[in-house]
Amino acid sequence: MEWLVATMIGLLIGCGIYLLLRSRSFPVVLGLLLLSYGVNLFVFAAGGLRVDQPPLIASGSPYADPLPQALVLTAIVIGFAMTAFVLMLALRALSELGSDRVDERRGEEES
């Protein structure tokens, strides 16, 4: 189970970084999404992978740590807001510049 989670974390973060290095804005947004999913999975796995354990402490029984679960829930909400904001920035840049390339300039010469 741990190998599968570690592989998925590495795959998500690796693909996210690869997409962040693209020159178009839509792959950059997808890269941010994959990177945030990978980090969320990492934070969730850092709390310990326990199956069929309650998130609340009972007398003397093992429990799942609720702090990583709360942090991941908060990160999901923040990630959704960040994605909406970055998508609106990308759409605005596309409408004003006429291109969705990240490094595109309009009317300026390179110095």
mmCIF file of C-alpha atoms in Angstrom:
data_model
loop_
_atom_site.group_PDB
_atom_site.id
_atom_site.type_symbol
_atom_site.label_atom_id
_atom_site.label_comp_id
_atom_site.label_asym_id
_atom_site.label_seq_id
_atom_site.Cartn_x
_atom_site.Cartn_y
_atom_site.Cartn_z
ATOM 1 C CA MET A 1 0.000 0.000 0.000
ATOM 2 C CA GLU A 2 2.795 2.420 0.883
ATOM 3 C CA TRP A 3 4.580 1.774 -2.424
ATOM 4 C CA LEU A 4 1.428 2.532 -4.373
ATOM 5 C CA VAL A 5 0.849 5.806 -2.516
ATOM 6 C CA ALA A 6 4.516 6.821 -2.858
ATOM 7 C CA THR A 7 4.457 6.021 -6.574
ATOM 8 C CA MET A 8 1.289 8.041 -7.088
ATOM 9 C CA ILE A 9 2.743 10.997 -5.171
ATOM 10 C CA GLY A 10 5.891 10.899 -7.303
ATOM 11 C CA LEU A 11 3.907 10.518 -10.520
ATOM 12 C CA LEU A 12 1.554 13.402 -9.721
ATOM 13 C CA ILE A 13 4.349 15.750 -8.673
ATOM 14 C CA GLY A 14 6.554 14.763 -11.615
ATOM 15 C CA CYS A 15 3.778 15.265 -14.167
ATOM 16 C CA GLY A 16 2.803 18.527 -12.478
ATOM 17 C CA ILE A 17 6.331 19.911 -12.698
ATOM 18 C CA TYR A 18 6.599 18.775 -16.326
ATOM 19 C CA LEU A 19 3.365 20.574 -17.212
ATOM 20 C CA LEU A 20 4.430 23.686 -15.296
ATOM 21 C CA LEU A 21 7.417 23.982 -17.637
ATOM 22 C CA ARG A 22 5.240 24.113 -20.780
ATOM 23 C CA SER A 23 4.859 27.368 -22.684
ATOM 24 C CA ARG A 24 1.064 27.358 -23.018
ATOM 25 C CA SER A 25 -1.147 28.537 -20.183
ATOM 26 C CA PHE A 26 -3.626 25.624 -20.058
ATOM 27 C CA PRO A 27 -0.933 22.964 -19.404
ATOM 28 C CA VAL A 28 0.486 25.267 -16.717
ATOM 29 C CA VAL A 29 -2.924 25.300 -14.999
ATOM 30 C CA LEU A 30 -3.133 21.502 -15.252
ATOM 31 C CA GLY A 31 0.391 21.281 -13.833
ATOM 32 C CA LEU A 32 -0.647 23.379 -10.847
ATOM 33 C CA LEU A 33 -3.615 21.081 -10.300
ATOM 34 C CA LEU A 34 -1.523 17.914 -10.451
ATOM 35 C CA LEU A 35 1.114 19.430 -8.197
ATOM 36 C CA SER A 36 -1.477 20.406 -5.604
ATOM 37 C CA TYR A 37 -3.059 16.920 -5.764
ATOM 38 C CA GLY A 38 0.357 15.345 -5.224
ATOM 39 C CA VAL A 39 1.107 17.585 -2.249
ATOM 40 C CA ASN A 40 -2.352 16.888 -0.786
ATOM 41 C CA LEU A 41 -1.750 13.159 -1.083
ATOM 42 C CA PHE A 42 1.673 13.588 0.529
ATOM 43 C CA VAL A 43 0.222 15.513 3.494
ATOM 44 C CA PHE A 44 -2.534 12.935 3.867
ATOM 45 C CA ALA A 45 -0.032 10.059 3.782
ATOM 46 C CA ALA A 46 2.226 11.849 6.280
ATOM 47 C CA GLY A 47 -0.469 11.334 8.917
ATOM 48 C CA GLY A 48 -0.076 7.581 8.585
ATOM 49 C CA LEU A 49 -2.008 5.175 6.413
ATOM 50 C CA ARG A 50 -4.483 3.431 8.676
ATOM 51 C CA VAL A 51 -7.373 1.400 7.328
ATOM 52 C CA ASP A 52 -10.639 1.020 9.245
ATOM 53 C CA GLN A 53 -9.565 3.243 12.145
ATOM 54 C CA PRO A 54 -11.812 5.966 13.496
ATOM 55 C CA PRO A 55 -10.568 9.572 13.329
ATOM 56 C CA LEU A 56 -11.518 10.118 16.984
ATOM 57 C CA ILE A 57 -9.614 8.924 20.023
ATOM 58 C CA ALA A 58 -11.284 6.150 21.965
ATOM 59 C CA SER A 59 -9.958 4.746 25.189
ATOM 60 C CA GLY A 60 -6.764 2.855 24.383
ATOM 61 C CA SER A 61 -7.514 2.061 20.728
ATOM 62 C CA PRO A 62 -5.429 3.139 17.722
ATOM 63 C CA TYR A 63 -6.786 6.069 15.764
ATOM 64 C CA ALA A 64 -6.164 7.959 12.554
ATOM 65 C CA ASP A 65 -4.632 11.404 12.978
ATOM 66 C CA PRO A 66 -7.314 14.008 12.109
ATOM 67 C CA LEU A 67 -4.865 16.899 11.532
ATOM 68 C CA PRO A 68 -3.687 15.808 8.042
ATOM 69 C CA GLN A 69 -7.299 15.213 7.062
ATOM 70 C CA ALA A 70 -8.221 18.757 8.089
ATOM 71 C CA LEU A 71 -5.165 20.194 6.322
ATOM 72 C CA VAL A 72 -6.001 18.361 3.097
ATOM 73 C CA LEU A 73 -9.608 19.538 3.238
ATOM 74 C CA THR A 74 -8.430 23.123 3.642
ATOM 75 C CA ALA A 75 -5.893 22.689 0.828
ATOM 76 C CA ILE A 76 -8.609 21.365 -1.503
ATOM 77 C CA VAL A 77 -10.694 24.500 -0.966
ATOM 78 C CA ILE A 78 -7.680 26.777 -1.434
ATOM 79 C CA GLY A 79 -6.630 24.810 -4.525
ATOM 80 C CA PHE A 80 -10.084 25.204 -6.053
ATOM 81 C CA ALA A 81 -9.996 28.969 -5.515
ATOM 82 C CA MET A 82 -6.455 29.186 -6.897
ATOM 83 C CA THR A 83 -7.423 27.178 -9.978
ATOM 84 C CA ALA A 84 -10.407 29.417 -10.679
ATOM 85 C CA PHE A 85 -8.215 32.508 -10.307
ATOM 86 C CA VAL A 86 -5.427 31.198 -12.555
ATOM 87 C CA LEU A 87 -7.955 30.094 -15.190
ATOM 88 C CA MET A 88 -9.445 33.584 -15.235
ATOM 89 C CA LEU A 89 -5.950 35.072 -15.595
ATOM 90 C CA ALA A 90 -5.218 32.714 -18.485
ATOM 91 C CA LEU A 91 -8.491 33.571 -20.217
ATOM 92 C CA ARG A 92 -7.837 37.294 -19.758
ATOM 93 C CA ALA A 93 -4.340 36.956 -21.183
ATOM 94 C CA LEU A 94 -5.741 34.982 -24.129
ATOM 95 C CA SER A 95 -8.338 37.643 -24.870
ATOM 96 C CA GLU A 96 -5.916 40.575 -24.567
ATOM 97 C CA LEU A 97 -2.811 39.068 -26.153
ATOM 98 C CA GLY A 98 -4.472 36.781 -28.668
ATOM 99 C CA SER A 99 -2.225 33.905 -27.609
ATOM 100 C CA ASP A 100 -2.137 31.525 -24.705
ATOM 101 C CA ARG A 101 1.644 31.309 -24.565
ATOM 102 C CA VAL A 102 3.088 32.196 -21.168
ATOM 103 C CA ASP A 103 6.056 34.142 -22.538
ATOM 104 C CA GLU A 104 4.147 35.997 -25.271
ATOM 105 C CA ARG A 105 4.588 39.761 -25.566
ATOM 106 C CA ARG A 106 2.489 42.108 -27.646
ATOM 107 C CA GLY A 107 4.063 45.124 -29.319
ATOM 108 C CA GLU A 108 7.353 44.989 -27.391
ATOM 109 C CA GLU A 109 10.787 44.257 -28.762
ATOM 110 C CA GLU A 110 13.145 42.001 -26.840
ATOM 111 C CA SER A 111 16.014 43.987 -25.317
#
